[in-house]
Coordinates of C-alpha atoms in Angstrom, one line a residue:
Chain A
M1 CA 5.1 44.3 -28.9
E2 CA 3.5 42.6 -26.0
E3 CA 5.1 39.6 -24.3
K4 CA 3.8 36.5 -25.1
V5 CA 3.6 33.9 -22.1
I6 CA 2.0 31.0 -23.9
I7 CA 2.6 30.2 -27.5
C8 CA 0.6 27.2 -29.2
K9 CA 1.0 26.2 -32.8
D10 CA -1.0 23.3 -34.2
L11 CA -0.9 21.5 -30.8
T12 CA -2.6 18.2 -30.9
K13 CA -3.4 15.4 -28.6
R14 CA -4.5 12.1 -29.9
F15 CA -5.9 9.2 -28.2
G16 CA -5.9 6.4 -30.8
E17 CA -8.2 7.5 -33.5
F18 CA -9.7 10.3 -31.4
Y19 CA -8.5 13.8 -31.7
A20 CA -9.1 15.4 -28.2
V21 CA -7.3 18.6 -29.1
N22 CA -6.9 19.1 -33.0
K23 CA -4.2 21.4 -34.1
I24 CA -5.0 24.5 -32.0
S25 CA -2.9 27.7 -32.3
F26 CA -3.1 30.9 -30.1
E27 CA -1.0 33.2 -28.3
V28 CA -1.6 34.7 -24.6
N29 CA -0.2 38.0 -23.7
K30 CA 1.4 38.7 -20.3
G31 CA -1.1 39.9 -17.7
E32 CA -4.1 39.3 -19.8
I33 CA -7.2 37.3 -18.6
F34 CA -7.6 34.6 -21.3
G35 CA -11.0 32.9 -21.4
F36 CA -11.0 29.2 -22.7
L37 CA -14.6 28.2 -23.6
G38 CA -16.2 25.1 -24.9
A39 CA -18.9 22.5 -24.3
N40 CA -18.2 19.6 -22.3
G41 CA -15.9 17.2 -24.1
A42 CA -14.6 19.9 -26.4
G43 CA -11.0 19.4 -25.3
K44 CA -10.5 22.3 -22.8
T45 CA -9.1 20.5 -20.0
T46 CA -6.7 18.2 -22.1
A47 CA -5.4 21.4 -23.7
M48 CA -4.9 22.9 -20.4
R49 CA -3.2 19.7 -18.9
I50 CA -0.7 19.9 -21.9
L51 CA 0.1 23.6 -21.1
C52 CA 0.6 22.6 -17.5
G53 CA 3.0 19.9 -18.1
L54 CA 0.8 17.1 -17.1
S55 CA 0.2 15.6 -20.4
H56 CA 2.4 14.8 -23.3
P57 CA 1.2 16.4 -26.7
S58 CA 1.0 14.2 -29.7
S59 CA 2.2 17.0 -32.2
G60 CA 2.5 20.5 -32.7
E61 CA 4.5 23.1 -30.7
A62 CA 3.9 25.0 -27.5
T63 CA 5.9 27.1 -24.9
V64 CA 4.6 28.0 -21.6
A65 CA 6.5 30.9 -19.8
G66 CA 9.3 30.4 -22.4
F67 CA 9.6 26.6 -21.8
N68 CA 8.9 23.8 -24.1
V69 CA 6.0 21.6 -23.5
Y70 CA 7.7 18.4 -24.7
K71 CA 10.9 18.6 -22.7
Q72 CA 10.8 21.2 -20.1
Q73 CA 7.6 20.3 -18.1
E74 CA 9.3 20.6 -14.7
S75 CA 10.7 24.2 -15.6
I76 CA 6.9 25.2 -16.7
K77 CA 5.7 23.6 -13.4
K78 CA 7.9 26.1 -11.5
N79 CA 6.4 29.1 -13.2
I80 CA 2.7 28.4 -13.0
G81 CA -0.1 27.8 -10.7
Y82 CA -2.9 25.3 -11.3
M83 CA -6.4 25.0 -9.9
S84 CA -8.0 21.8 -11.3
Q85 CA -11.7 21.0 -11.9
K86 CA -11.8 18.6 -9.0
F87 CA -11.2 20.5 -5.5
S88 CA -7.8 19.3 -4.8
L89 CA -6.4 20.9 -1.5
Y90 CA -6.0 18.2 1.3
E91 CA -9.3 18.1 3.3
N92 CA -7.8 16.4 6.3
L93 CA -5.1 19.2 6.7
T94 CA -6.1 22.6 8.1
V95 CA -6.1 25.9 6.2
L96 CA -2.8 26.8 7.6
E97 CA -1.2 23.4 6.8
N98 CA -2.4 23.5 3.3
I99 CA -0.9 26.8 2.6
E100 CA 2.4 25.9 4.4
F101 CA 2.7 22.7 2.3
F102 CA 2.1 24.1 -1.0
G103 CA 4.0 27.2 -0.4
G104 CA 6.8 24.9 0.8
V105 CA 6.9 22.7 -2.1
Y106 CA 7.2 25.7 -4.4
G107 CA 10.2 26.9 -2.7
V108 CA 8.8 29.9 -0.9
P109 CA 11.1 30.8 2.0
A110 CA 9.7 29.9 5.5
A111 CA 9.5 33.5 6.7
E112 CA 7.8 34.6 3.6
I113 CA 5.2 32.0 4.0
K114 CA 4.3 33.3 7.3
K115 CA 4.0 36.7 6.1
R116 CA 2.0 36.0 3.1
T117 CA -0.2 33.6 5.0
T118 CA -1.3 36.3 7.5
Q119 CA -1.9 38.7 4.7
L120 CA -4.0 36.1 2.7
L121 CA -6.1 35.1 5.6
E122 CA -7.1 38.6 6.3
Q123 CA -7.9 39.3 2.8
L124 CA -10.1 36.2 2.6
G125 CA -11.6 36.7 6.0
L126 CA -10.5 33.2 7.0
T127 CA -8.2 34.3 9.9
A128 CA -10.8 32.6 12.5
E129 CA -11.0 29.5 10.5
A130 CA -7.2 29.1 10.0
K131 CA -7.0 26.0 12.1
K132 CA -10.1 24.3 10.7
F133 CA -10.0 21.4 8.4
V134 CA -10.4 22.3 4.8
G135 CA -12.9 19.5 4.4
A136 CA -15.2 21.6 6.9
L137 CA -15.3 24.7 4.8
P138 CA -18.2 25.7 2.5
L139 CA -17.4 25.1 -1.2
G140 CA -17.2 28.8 -2.0
W141 CA -14.4 29.4 0.6
K142 CA -12.8 26.2 -0.5
Q143 CA -12.7 27.5 -4.1
K144 CA -11.2 31.0 -3.1
L145 CA -8.6 29.3 -0.9
A146 CA -7.7 26.9 -3.8
F147 CA -7.3 30.0 -6.0
S148 CA -5.2 31.6 -3.4
V149 CA -3.0 28.6 -3.0
A150 CA -2.5 28.5 -6.6
I151 CA -1.1 31.9 -6.8
F152 CA 0.7 31.9 -3.4
H153 CA 4.1 31.3 -5.0
R154 CA 3.5 34.2 -7.3
P155 CA 3.6 32.4 -10.7
K156 CA 3.7 33.9 -14.0
I157 CA 0.7 32.3 -15.3
V158 CA -2.3 30.6 -13.4
F159 CA -4.4 27.9 -15.0
L160 CA -8.0 27.8 -13.6
D161 CA -10.1 24.9 -14.8
E162 CA -13.8 25.9 -14.3
P163 CA -13.1 27.5 -10.9
T164 CA -16.5 28.6 -10.0
G165 CA -18.4 25.5 -10.8
G166 CA -21.3 25.1 -8.3
V167 CA -20.5 28.2 -6.5
D168 CA -23.2 30.9 -5.7
P169 CA -23.4 34.2 -7.6
V170 CA -22.1 36.5 -4.8
T171 CA -19.0 34.3 -4.3
R172 CA -18.5 34.0 -8.1
R173 CA -18.4 37.8 -8.2
Q174 CA -15.9 37.9 -5.3
F175 CA -13.9 35.3 -7.0
W176 CA -13.7 37.4 -10.1
D177 CA -12.5 40.2 -7.9
M178 CA -9.7 38.1 -6.8
I179 CA -8.8 37.3 -10.5
Y180 CA -8.8 40.9 -11.5
A181 CA -6.4 41.6 -8.5
A182 CA -4.1 38.8 -9.5
A183 CA -4.1 39.9 -13.1
A184 CA -3.3 43.6 -12.0
A185 CA -0.4 41.9 -10.0
G186 CA 0.9 40.8 -13.3
I187 CA -0.2 37.2 -13.2
T188 CA -1.5 35.8 -16.6
I189 CA -5.0 34.2 -15.9
F190 CA -6.0 31.4 -18.3
V191 CA -9.5 30.3 -17.3
T192 CA -12.0 27.8 -18.5
T193 CA -15.7 28.3 -17.7
H194 CA -19.2 27.5 -18.6
Y195 CA -20.8 30.8 -17.5
M196 CA -21.0 33.1 -20.2
D197 CA -21.3 36.2 -17.9
E198 CA -17.9 35.3 -16.8
A199 CA -16.6 35.2 -20.5
E200 CA -17.6 39.0 -20.6
Y201 CA -14.9 39.5 -18.0
C202 CA -12.1 38.0 -19.9
N203 CA -9.9 40.4 -22.0
R204 CA -9.8 37.8 -24.9
V205 CA -11.8 34.5 -25.4
T206 CA -11.4 31.3 -27.5
I207 CA -14.2 28.9 -28.1
M208 CA -13.4 25.4 -28.7
V209 CA -15.6 23.1 -30.6
D210 CA -14.6 19.4 -31.2
G211 CA -11.1 19.8 -30.3
K212 CA -10.7 22.8 -32.5
V213 CA -10.4 26.7 -31.8
E214 CA -13.4 28.1 -33.8
A215 CA -13.1 31.6 -32.6
L216 CA -10.6 33.9 -30.8
D217 CA -11.1 37.6 -30.1
T218 CA -12.3 40.1 -27.3
P219 CA -15.8 39.5 -26.1
A220 CA -16.9 42.6 -27.9
N221 CA -15.5 41.7 -31.4
L222 CA -17.0 38.2 -31.2
K223 CA -20.4 39.8 -30.4
T224 CA -20.2 42.0 -33.6
Q225 CA -18.8 39.0 -35.5
F226 CA -21.5 36.8 -34.7
S227 CA -24.1 39.7 -34.7
A228 CA -25.2 38.7 -31.1
D229 CA -26.3 40.7 -28.2
N230 CA -24.3 38.6 -25.6
M231 CA -21.6 35.9 -25.2
D232 CA -24.4 33.3 -24.6
Q233 CA -25.6 33.6 -28.2
V234 CA -22.1 33.5 -29.6
F235 CA -21.5 30.3 -27.8
Y236 CA -24.7 28.9 -28.8
Q237 CA -24.1 29.5 -32.4
L238 CA -20.8 27.8 -32.2
A239 CA -21.4 25.0 -30.0
R240 CA -24.5 23.9 -32.1
R241 CA -22.2 22.9 -34.7
A242 CA -20.5 20.3 -32.5
Q243 CA -20.6 16.6 -33.6
R244 CA -19.4 15.0 -30.4
S245 CA -21.6 14.5 -27.7
G246 CA -20.7 15.9 -24.3
D247 CA -19.8 13.8 -21.2
Chain B
M1 CA 15.9 18.7 0.9
K2 CA 13.7 21.7 2.2
V3 CA 11.0 20.4 -0.1
L4 CA 11.3 17.0 1.3
R5 CA 10.9 18.5 4.7
Y6 CA 7.5 20.0 3.8
I7 CA 6.3 16.9 2.2
L8 CA 7.3 14.8 5.3
R9 CA 5.7 17.1 7.6
K10 CA 2.4 16.9 5.7
E11 CA 2.5 13.0 5.5
F12 CA 3.2 12.6 9.3
R13 CA 0.2 15.1 10.1
Q14 CA -2.1 13.0 7.8
I15 CA -1.0 9.5 9.2
F16 CA -1.2 10.6 13.0
R17 CA -4.3 12.4 12.4
D18 CA -6.1 9.1 11.3
K19 CA -7.3 7.7 14.4
T20 CA -8.1 4.2 12.9
I21 CA -4.4 3.8 11.5
L22 CA -3.1 4.8 14.8
A23 CA -5.2 2.4 16.6
M24 CA -4.3 -0.4 14.2
M25 CA -0.7 0.3 14.6
F26 CA -1.0 -0.8 18.2
A27 CA -3.8 -3.3 17.9
M28 CA -2.3 -5.3 14.9
P29 CA 1.0 -6.5 16.7
T30 CA -0.7 -7.1 19.9
I31 CA -3.7 -9.0 18.8
Q32 CA -1.9 -10.9 15.9
L33 CA 0.9 -11.9 18.2
I34 CA -1.4 -13.2 21.0
I35 CA -3.9 -15.0 18.8
L36 CA -1.9 -16.4 15.9
P37 CA 0.9 -18.4 17.5
L38 CA -1.7 -20.0 19.8
A39 CA -3.9 -21.0 16.8
M40 CA -1.0 -22.1 14.5
N41 CA 0.0 -24.8 16.8
F42 CA 1.1 -27.9 14.8
D43 CA 2.2 -29.8 17.8
V44 CA -0.1 -32.9 18.2
K45 CA -1.5 -33.5 21.5
H46 CA -4.7 -34.9 22.9
V47 CA -4.8 -37.9 20.3
N48 CA -7.9 -39.8 21.1
L49 CA -7.4 -43.5 21.4
A50 CA -9.8 -46.2 21.6
V51 CA -8.4 -49.4 23.0
V52 CA -9.3 -53.2 22.3
D53 CA -7.6 -55.4 24.7
H54 CA -8.3 -59.1 23.9
D55 CA -5.5 -60.3 26.2
H56 CA -6.0 -58.4 29.6
S57 CA -2.5 -59.5 30.8
S58 CA -0.1 -57.7 32.8
Y59 CA 2.1 -56.9 29.5
S60 CA -1.0 -55.3 27.9
Q61 CA -1.9 -53.3 31.0
Q62 CA 1.9 -52.1 31.1
L63 CA 1.7 -51.1 27.4
L64 CA -1.6 -49.3 28.0
T65 CA -0.2 -47.4 31.1
K66 CA 2.8 -46.5 29.1
I67 CA 0.7 -45.0 26.4
G68 CA -1.4 -43.0 28.8
A69 CA 1.5 -41.6 30.5
S70 CA 3.3 -40.4 27.4
G71 CA 1.2 -37.3 27.6
Y72 CA 0.0 -37.4 24.0
F73 CA -2.8 -39.7 24.2
R74 CA -6.1 -39.8 25.8
I75 CA -7.7 -43.2 26.1
V76 CA -11.3 -42.4 25.4
A77 CA -12.6 -45.9 25.4
A78 CA -11.9 -49.5 26.1
T79 CA -14.1 -51.8 24.2
A80 CA -14.6 -55.4 23.7
S81 CA -14.6 -55.7 20.0
F82 CA -12.7 -54.0 17.1
K83 CA -16.0 -53.3 15.4
E84 CA -17.2 -51.4 18.4
A85 CA -14.0 -49.3 18.6
L86 CA -14.4 -48.4 15.1
T87 CA -17.7 -46.7 15.8
Y88 CA -15.8 -44.3 18.0
I89 CA -13.8 -43.3 14.9
E90 CA -17.0 -43.0 12.9
K91 CA -18.5 -40.6 15.6
E92 CA -15.1 -38.8 15.5
K93 CA -14.6 -39.5 19.2
A94 CA -11.4 -41.4 18.6
D95 CA -8.5 -40.7 16.1
L96 CA -6.8 -44.1 16.6
V97 CA -7.7 -47.6 17.4
L98 CA -5.2 -49.9 19.0
E99 CA -6.0 -53.7 19.1
I100 CA -4.1 -56.0 21.2
P101 CA -4.7 -59.6 20.1
P102 CA -5.4 -62.5 22.5
G103 CA -2.3 -64.2 23.6
F104 CA -0.2 -61.0 23.3
E105 CA 1.9 -61.6 26.6
S106 CA 2.3 -65.4 25.9
N107 CA 3.3 -65.0 22.4
L108 CA 5.8 -62.4 23.3
V109 CA 7.4 -64.4 26.1
R110 CA 7.3 -67.8 24.2
E111 CA 7.9 -66.9 20.4
G112 CA 9.4 -63.4 21.0
T113 CA 7.2 -61.9 18.6
Q114 CA 3.7 -60.4 18.4
K115 CA 1.8 -58.4 15.8
L116 CA -0.5 -55.3 17.1
G117 CA -3.2 -53.7 14.9
V118 CA -3.3 -49.9 14.8
S119 CA -6.1 -48.2 12.8
V120 CA -5.9 -44.5 12.0
D121 CA -8.6 -42.0 11.1
A122 CA -6.8 -40.2 8.1
I123 CA -9.4 -37.5 7.9
N124 CA -7.3 -35.1 9.7
G125 CA -4.1 -35.9 8.0
T126 CA -1.5 -34.3 10.5
K127 CA -3.1 -35.7 13.5
A128 CA -3.5 -39.1 12.1
A129 CA 0.1 -39.4 10.6
I130 CA 1.8 -37.8 13.6
G131 CA -0.5 -39.6 16.3
G132 CA 0.2 -42.9 14.6
S133 CA 4.0 -42.4 14.5
Y134 CA 3.9 -41.3 18.2
L135 CA 2.1 -44.6 19.1
Q136 CA 4.6 -46.5 17.1
A137 CA 7.4 -44.9 19.0
V138 CA 5.8 -45.6 22.4
I139 CA 5.2 -49.3 21.4
L140 CA 9.1 -49.6 20.2
D141 CA 10.1 -48.2 23.4
F142 CA 8.0 -50.7 25.3
N143 CA 9.3 -53.4 23.2
K144 CA 12.9 -52.6 24.1
E145 CA 12.0 -52.7 27.8
I146 CA 10.3 -55.9 27.9
R147 CA 13.2 -57.5 26.2
I148 CA 15.5 -56.3 28.8
N149 CA 13.1 -57.4 31.6
A150 CA 12.8 -60.7 30.1
G151 CA 16.7 -61.1 30.3
Q152 CA 17.1 -61.2 26.5
T153 CA 20.1 -59.4 25.5
K154 CA 19.7 -56.5 22.9
P155 CA 20.4 -57.9 19.4
S156 CA 23.5 -56.6 18.0
G157 CA 23.4 -54.0 15.3
V158 CA 20.3 -52.1 16.5
I159 CA 20.9 -48.3 16.0
D160 CA 19.4 -46.4 18.9
L161 CA 18.6 -42.8 18.0
T162 CA 18.4 -40.0 20.4
Y163 CA 17.3 -36.5 19.4
S164 CA 18.0 -33.1 20.6
N165 CA 16.4 -30.0 19.4
W166 CA 18.8 -27.2 19.2
F167 CA 17.8 -23.5 19.6
N168 CA 14.3 -24.6 20.5
P169 CA 14.9 -27.3 23.0
L170 CA 11.2 -28.4 23.5
A171 CA 10.5 -28.1 19.8
E172 CA 7.6 -25.8 20.7
Y173 CA 5.8 -24.4 18.0
R174 CA 5.4 -20.8 19.1
F175 CA 9.2 -20.2 18.9
Y176 CA 8.8 -21.0 15.3
V177 CA 5.4 -19.0 14.6
V178 CA 6.3 -15.9 16.8
P179 CA 9.3 -14.7 14.5
A180 CA 7.0 -15.5 11.4
V181 CA 4.2 -13.3 12.7
L182 CA 6.6 -10.4 13.3
V183 CA 7.4 -10.7 9.6
L184 CA 3.6 -10.8 8.8
L185 CA 3.2 -7.6 10.4
L186 CA 6.0 -5.8 8.5
T187 CA 4.6 -7.3 5.3
L188 CA 1.4 -6.1 5.9
I189 CA 2.2 -2.6 6.7
G190 CA 4.9 -2.3 4.0
G191 CA 2.7 -4.0 1.3
F192 CA -0.6 -2.3 2.0
M193 CA -0.4 1.1 3.6
S194 CA 2.0 2.8 1.1
A195 CA 0.0 1.4 -1.9
L196 CA -3.3 2.5 -0.6
N197 CA -2.0 5.9 0.4
I198 CA -0.9 6.9 -3.0
V199 CA -3.9 5.4 -4.7
R200 CA -6.1 7.3 -2.4
E201 CA -4.2 10.6 -3.6
K202 CA -5.1 9.6 -7.0
E203 CA -8.9 9.1 -6.2
M204 CA -9.0 12.5 -4.4
G205 CA -7.4 14.2 -7.3
T206 CA -4.8 15.5 -5.0
I207 CA -2.0 13.6 -6.9
E208 CA -2.7 15.9 -9.8
Q209 CA -2.1 19.0 -7.8
I210 CA 1.3 17.5 -6.8
N211 CA 2.2 16.4 -10.3
V212 CA 1.8 20.1 -11.4
T213 CA 4.3 21.2 -8.7
P214 CA 7.9 21.2 -9.2
I215 CA 8.2 18.4 -6.6
R216 CA 10.7 15.8 -7.8
K217 CA 9.7 12.1 -8.2
W218 CA 12.2 10.9 -5.6
E219 CA 11.1 13.6 -3.2
F220 CA 7.6 12.5 -3.5
I221 CA 8.3 8.7 -3.2
L222 CA 10.8 9.3 -0.3
G223 CA 8.2 11.5 1.4
K224 CA 5.7 8.5 1.1
L225 CA 8.4 5.9 2.1
I226 CA 9.9 7.5 5.2
P227 CA 6.6 7.9 7.3
F228 CA 5.5 4.4 6.7
W229 CA 9.0 3.2 7.3
V230 CA 8.8 4.8 10.7
V231 CA 5.3 3.5 11.5
G232 CA 6.6 -0.3 10.4
I233 CA 9.7 0.1 12.9
I234 CA 7.2 1.3 15.7
V235 CA 4.9 -1.8 15.0
F236 CA 8.0 -4.1 14.7
T237 CA 9.2 -2.8 18.3
L238 CA 5.8 -3.3 19.7
G239 CA 5.8 -6.7 18.4
L240 CA 9.1 -7.7 19.9
L241 CA 7.9 -6.2 23.3
V242 CA 4.7 -8.4 22.9
A243 CA 6.6 -11.5 21.9
W244 CA 8.7 -11.0 25.1
G245 CA 5.9 -10.2 27.4
V246 CA 3.6 -13.0 26.3
Y247 CA 5.8 -15.6 25.1
G248 CA 9.1 -14.9 26.8
I249 CA 11.0 -14.7 23.5
W250 CA 13.8 -12.3 23.7
P251 CA 16.0 -12.3 20.6
V252 CA 19.3 -14.3 21.1
G253 CA 21.1 -12.4 18.4
S254 CA 22.0 -8.7 18.3
F255 CA 19.3 -5.9 18.0
V256 CA 21.6 -3.9 15.5
T257 CA 21.4 -6.9 13.0
L258 CA 17.8 -7.5 13.7
Y259 CA 16.8 -3.9 13.2
L260 CA 19.3 -3.4 10.2
L261 CA 17.4 -6.6 8.5
A262 CA 13.9 -5.2 9.4
A263 CA 14.8 -1.7 8.0
V264 CA 16.0 -3.0 4.7
Y265 CA 13.0 -5.3 4.6
L266 CA 10.6 -2.7 5.2
V267 CA 12.2 -0.4 2.5
A268 CA 11.8 -3.5 0.0
L269 CA 8.1 -4.0 1.0
L270 CA 7.3 -0.3 0.8
G271 CA 8.8 -0.3 -2.7
F272 CA 6.5 -3.0 -3.5
G273 CA 3.6 -1.1 -2.2
L274 CA 4.6 2.0 -4.3
L275 CA 4.9 -0.1 -7.4
V276 CA 1.5 -1.4 -6.9
S277 CA 0.3 2.0 -6.5
T278 CA 1.9 3.2 -9.8
Y279 CA 0.0 0.5 -11.8
T280 CA -3.4 0.8 -10.3
S281 CA -5.9 3.7 -10.2
N282 CA -8.1 3.1 -7.3
Q283 CA -8.1 1.6 -3.8
L284 CA -10.2 -1.5 -4.9
Q285 CA -7.6 -2.4 -7.5
A286 CA -4.6 -1.6 -5.4
M287 CA -6.2 -3.9 -2.6
F288 CA -6.9 -6.8 -4.8
V289 CA -3.3 -6.7 -6.6
A290 CA -1.5 -6.2 -3.3
F291 CA -3.5 -9.1 -1.8
F292 CA -2.7 -11.4 -4.6
F293 CA 1.0 -10.8 -4.2
V294 CA 1.0 -10.7 -0.5
M295 CA -0.9 -13.8 -0.4
I296 CA 1.6 -15.7 -2.5
F297 CA 4.4 -14.2 -0.5
M298 CA 3.0 -15.4 2.7
L299 CA 2.1 -18.9 1.6
M300 CA 5.4 -19.7 -0.2
S301 CA 7.6 -18.0 2.2
G302 CA 8.2 -20.9 4.5
L303 CA 5.9 -19.4 7.1
F304 CA 3.8 -22.5 7.0
T305 CA 5.8 -25.1 5.1
A306 CA 9.5 -25.7 4.7
V307 CA 10.8 -24.1 1.4
E308 CA 13.3 -27.0 1.3
S309 CA 10.5 -29.4 0.8
M310 CA 8.9 -27.6 -2.2
P311 CA 9.2 -28.9 -5.6
A312 CA 12.0 -27.2 -7.6
W313 CA 9.8 -24.7 -9.4
A314 CA 8.1 -23.5 -6.3
R315 CA 11.6 -23.0 -4.6
V316 CA 12.4 -20.7 -7.5
I317 CA 9.2 -18.6 -6.9
A318 CA 9.9 -18.7 -3.1
N319 CA 13.3 -17.3 -3.6
L320 CA 12.1 -14.6 -5.7
T321 CA 9.8 -13.1 -2.8
P322 CA 11.7 -10.9 -0.1
V323 CA 9.4 -12.5 2.6
T324 CA 11.2 -16.0 2.2
H325 CA 14.6 -14.4 3.1
F326 CA 13.4 -12.4 5.8
I327 CA 11.6 -15.1 7.7
K328 CA 14.7 -17.2 7.5
V329 CA 16.9 -14.5 8.8
I330 CA 14.6 -13.4 11.6
R331 CA 14.4 -16.9 12.8
M332 CA 18.0 -17.3 12.7
I333 CA 18.6 -14.1 14.5
V334 CA 16.0 -14.3 17.1
L335 CA 16.4 -18.1 18.0
K336 CA 19.9 -19.0 17.0
G337 CA 21.7 -15.6 17.6
S338 CA 23.1 -15.5 14.1
G339 CA 25.4 -12.6 13.4
L340 CA 25.3 -10.3 10.3
M341 CA 28.1 -12.6 8.7
D342 CA 25.7 -15.4 9.0
V343 CA 22.9 -13.8 7.1
K344 CA 25.0 -11.7 4.7
W345 CA 23.5 -13.4 1.5
E346 CA 20.0 -12.8 2.8
F347 CA 20.9 -9.2 3.8
L348 CA 22.3 -8.7 0.2
Y349 CA 19.3 -10.3 -1.2
L350 CA 16.9 -7.9 0.6
V351 CA 19.0 -4.8 -0.3
L352 CA 18.7 -6.0 -3.9
F353 CA 14.9 -6.3 -3.6
A354 CA 14.8 -2.7 -2.0
M355 CA 16.7 -1.3 -4.9
V356 CA 14.8 -3.0 -7.6
L357 CA 11.3 -2.5 -6.3
N358 CA 11.8 1.1 -5.5
G359 CA 13.7 1.8 -8.5
W360 CA 11.1 0.5 -10.7
A361 CA 8.5 2.4 -8.7
I362 CA 10.3 5.7 -9.4
V363 CA 10.8 4.8 -13.1
N364 CA 7.2 4.0 -13.5
Y365 CA 5.7 7.0 -11.4
R366 CA 4.9 9.6 -14.1
K367 CA 4.4 13.3 -13.4
T368 CA 3.4 13.8 -17.0
T369 CA 1.2 11.1 -18.9

């Protein structure tokens, strides 16, 4: 049996009368690329924030990397990486300083930070830009750097919230190469996206509609199930049922 | 502890990279200390006086000379009638009118008594009240002299008061204001910089990235507190240097006591700033909330008015602000040379404020919402 790194059962987040996340249940296997799809306002980000220990659930159960989302948020945080929708490296720090800071707060030893940084900058081709302010980099590079920083401390799971929004197709392709490399290194990838071609890259995908999980399977099985040619059509069939308006 | 070091390195880099903040750090103490004490001068000088002398006697001349020589008055006009003198007040050219009636000298000599008329322009309250009482003092003094000159014995039972101003011998206002401006500097830095800094991280979204790391709450708060504390101490030191260079005010008390109090006060005020940042979500809100409180702090702290003369309810509020206690001690240490034992209650108050405000901020800062 495969090791489960995320287990979610009837997880719910309620704001007053509004169910942002309504009894969602799923399991994520170690090392898989798990796609989390849904229209704007479907509840993807809220669900992800609960799993990252940023938000308290209202009811239901969930464990991430073996830790409970109600009581052990700080233990979860040691074992995950997170890249939010909003770019959130420090723009007034240089590339090197950002890497050093985030490596340091995750407890990566100083010598190790140095070693990994050199490696990382070479891989990204950013060695010449190491001392530039992050704010001055083009968006594509920023996103690649943010992802690299999110997995710098070798977490068990990395959560990516729309990581390729606004990025050109070539960079997106490179970004997915990085995701594959990380998955090959044993990091579980939990990713939300709006690009259906990216959904095809995932091992399994869930599609959320109005706070509920409406579909969960491999892209191939989903296409068969909805007798569709591509993920775009699958998504369209499901998202059309939505009652909520997007934001 | 290692984590804290990384946080501090990042914070210091960000602060010292911001040229505006750096410039303000040096400009603020210098400019405020040069401008404010000069502007906030409650000493009343240059009271403009219009004189109506109906007597033209040697006594009336002596009185006017004495008034002119006191240094507080400027005789702007000598008119023939009271009505004419009053036009000077109407045109705001005179603050006071002194009317010496006909027969001033002869009545004084013959009857031993004479009434004088003083009219005051009460629009500028301070100037009028203080100017009026100065004039009264000069006239009383003149009165005493003429009695002696006329060979009259001093009536028995008259209490003769003499004043001496301790710790500020010339009762100069700058000695009173300069320490207060030092307090103002620390209050602004403590109250605003920390609040705005954290709220800025909220606006940029970087706080979310911090909240998803295993950084502990106290590490984050200390990481924000220490750099601004250092900035505050630098500004305070610069302020002391400017006070010495420009006004010749060198603290009479010990520097250890002074810095100890300033250090604790800064922690308290930074805690206030942190607290504001945990309740607000953008810089505009933080600015308004901090401004609201700092305004009350400053106006009720005894910076402008004496806390002792406030109504009882206002005194309660005044004592609930750390600024009040700090202004009091800093004046005591700088001007009077009070030691730590003399200010031990205020010191304890400040420690209490520091603990409550920071504790509250830590409790109210949530990594998980």
